[in-house]
CSV table of C-alpha atoms in Angstrom, one decimal:
chain,number,residue,atom,x,y,z
A,1331,MET,CA,10.7,12.4,7.7
A,1332,GLU,CA,10.6,8.6,8.2
A,1333,LYS,CA,10.5,6.4,5.2
A,1334,PHE,CA,9.0,2.9,5.0
A,1335,GLU,CA,9.2,-0.1,2.7
A,1336,TYR,CA,6.0,-2.2,2.2
A,1337,LYS,CA,5.3,-5.8,1.4
A,1338,CYS,CA,2.2,-7.8,0.6
A,1339,ILE,CA,2.3,-11.6,0.9
A,1340,GLY,CA,-0.3,-14.3,0.6
A,1341,ILE,CA,-0.3,-16.9,3.4
A,1342,LEU,CA,-2.1,-20.2,2.8
A,1343,GLY,CA,-2.5,-22.8,5.5
A,1344,GLY,CA,-3.7,-23.3,9.0
A,1345,GLY,CA,-3.3,-21.2,12.1
A,1346,ARG,CA,0.0,-22.7,13.2
A,1347,ARG,CA,1.6,-22.1,9.8
A,1348,THR,CA,0.3,-18.6,9.6
A,1349,THR,CA,1.5,-17.8,13.2
A,1350,ARG,CA,5.0,-19.2,12.4
A,1351,ILE,CA,5.3,-17.1,9.2
A,1352,LEU,CA,4.0,-13.9,11.0
A,1353,ASN,CA,6.5,-14.4,13.8
A,1354,GLU,CA,9.3,-14.8,11.2
A,1355,TYR,CA,8.4,-11.5,9.6
A,1356,GLY,CA,8.2,-9.8,13.1
A,1357,ARG,CA,11.7,-11.0,14.0
A,1358,ASP,CA,12.9,-9.4,10.7
A,1359,GLY,CA,11.4,-6.0,11.8
A,1360,TRP,CA,8.2,-6.1,9.7
A,1361,GLU,CA,5.0,-4.7,11.3
A,1362,LEU,CA,1.7,-6.2,10.3
A,1363,VAL,CA,-0.5,-3.4,9.1
A,1364,SER,CA,-3.6,-5.1,7.7
A,1365,THR,CA,-5.0,-8.4,6.5
A,1366,TRP,CA,-7.6,-9.3,3.9
A,1367,SER,CA,-8.5,-12.9,3.1
A,1368,ILE,CA,-5.0,-14.6,2.6
A,1369,TRP,CA,-3.2,-11.3,2.0
A,1370,HIS,CA,-1.1,-9.8,4.8
A,1371,TYR,CA,0.3,-6.3,4.4
A,1372,PHE,CA,3.5,-5.3,6.3
A,1373,LYS,CA,5.7,-2.2,6.7
A,1374,ARG,CA,9.2,-1.7,7.9
A,1375,LYS,CA,11.1,1.5,8.7
A,1376,LEU,CA,14.0,2.2,6.3
A,1377,SER,CA,17.3,3.0,7.8
A,1378,VAL,CA,18.5,6.0,5.8
């Protein structure tokens, strides 16, 4: 069974700043799951 870790962060700012932050999380292996207002929810597979 796969295990995941989850993270929720608030991103304030314009489109360029948001894009830069989302790309940084993507490079670190985080997958964007959902967004609501300023809140961005991510998951990443745990290496067990």
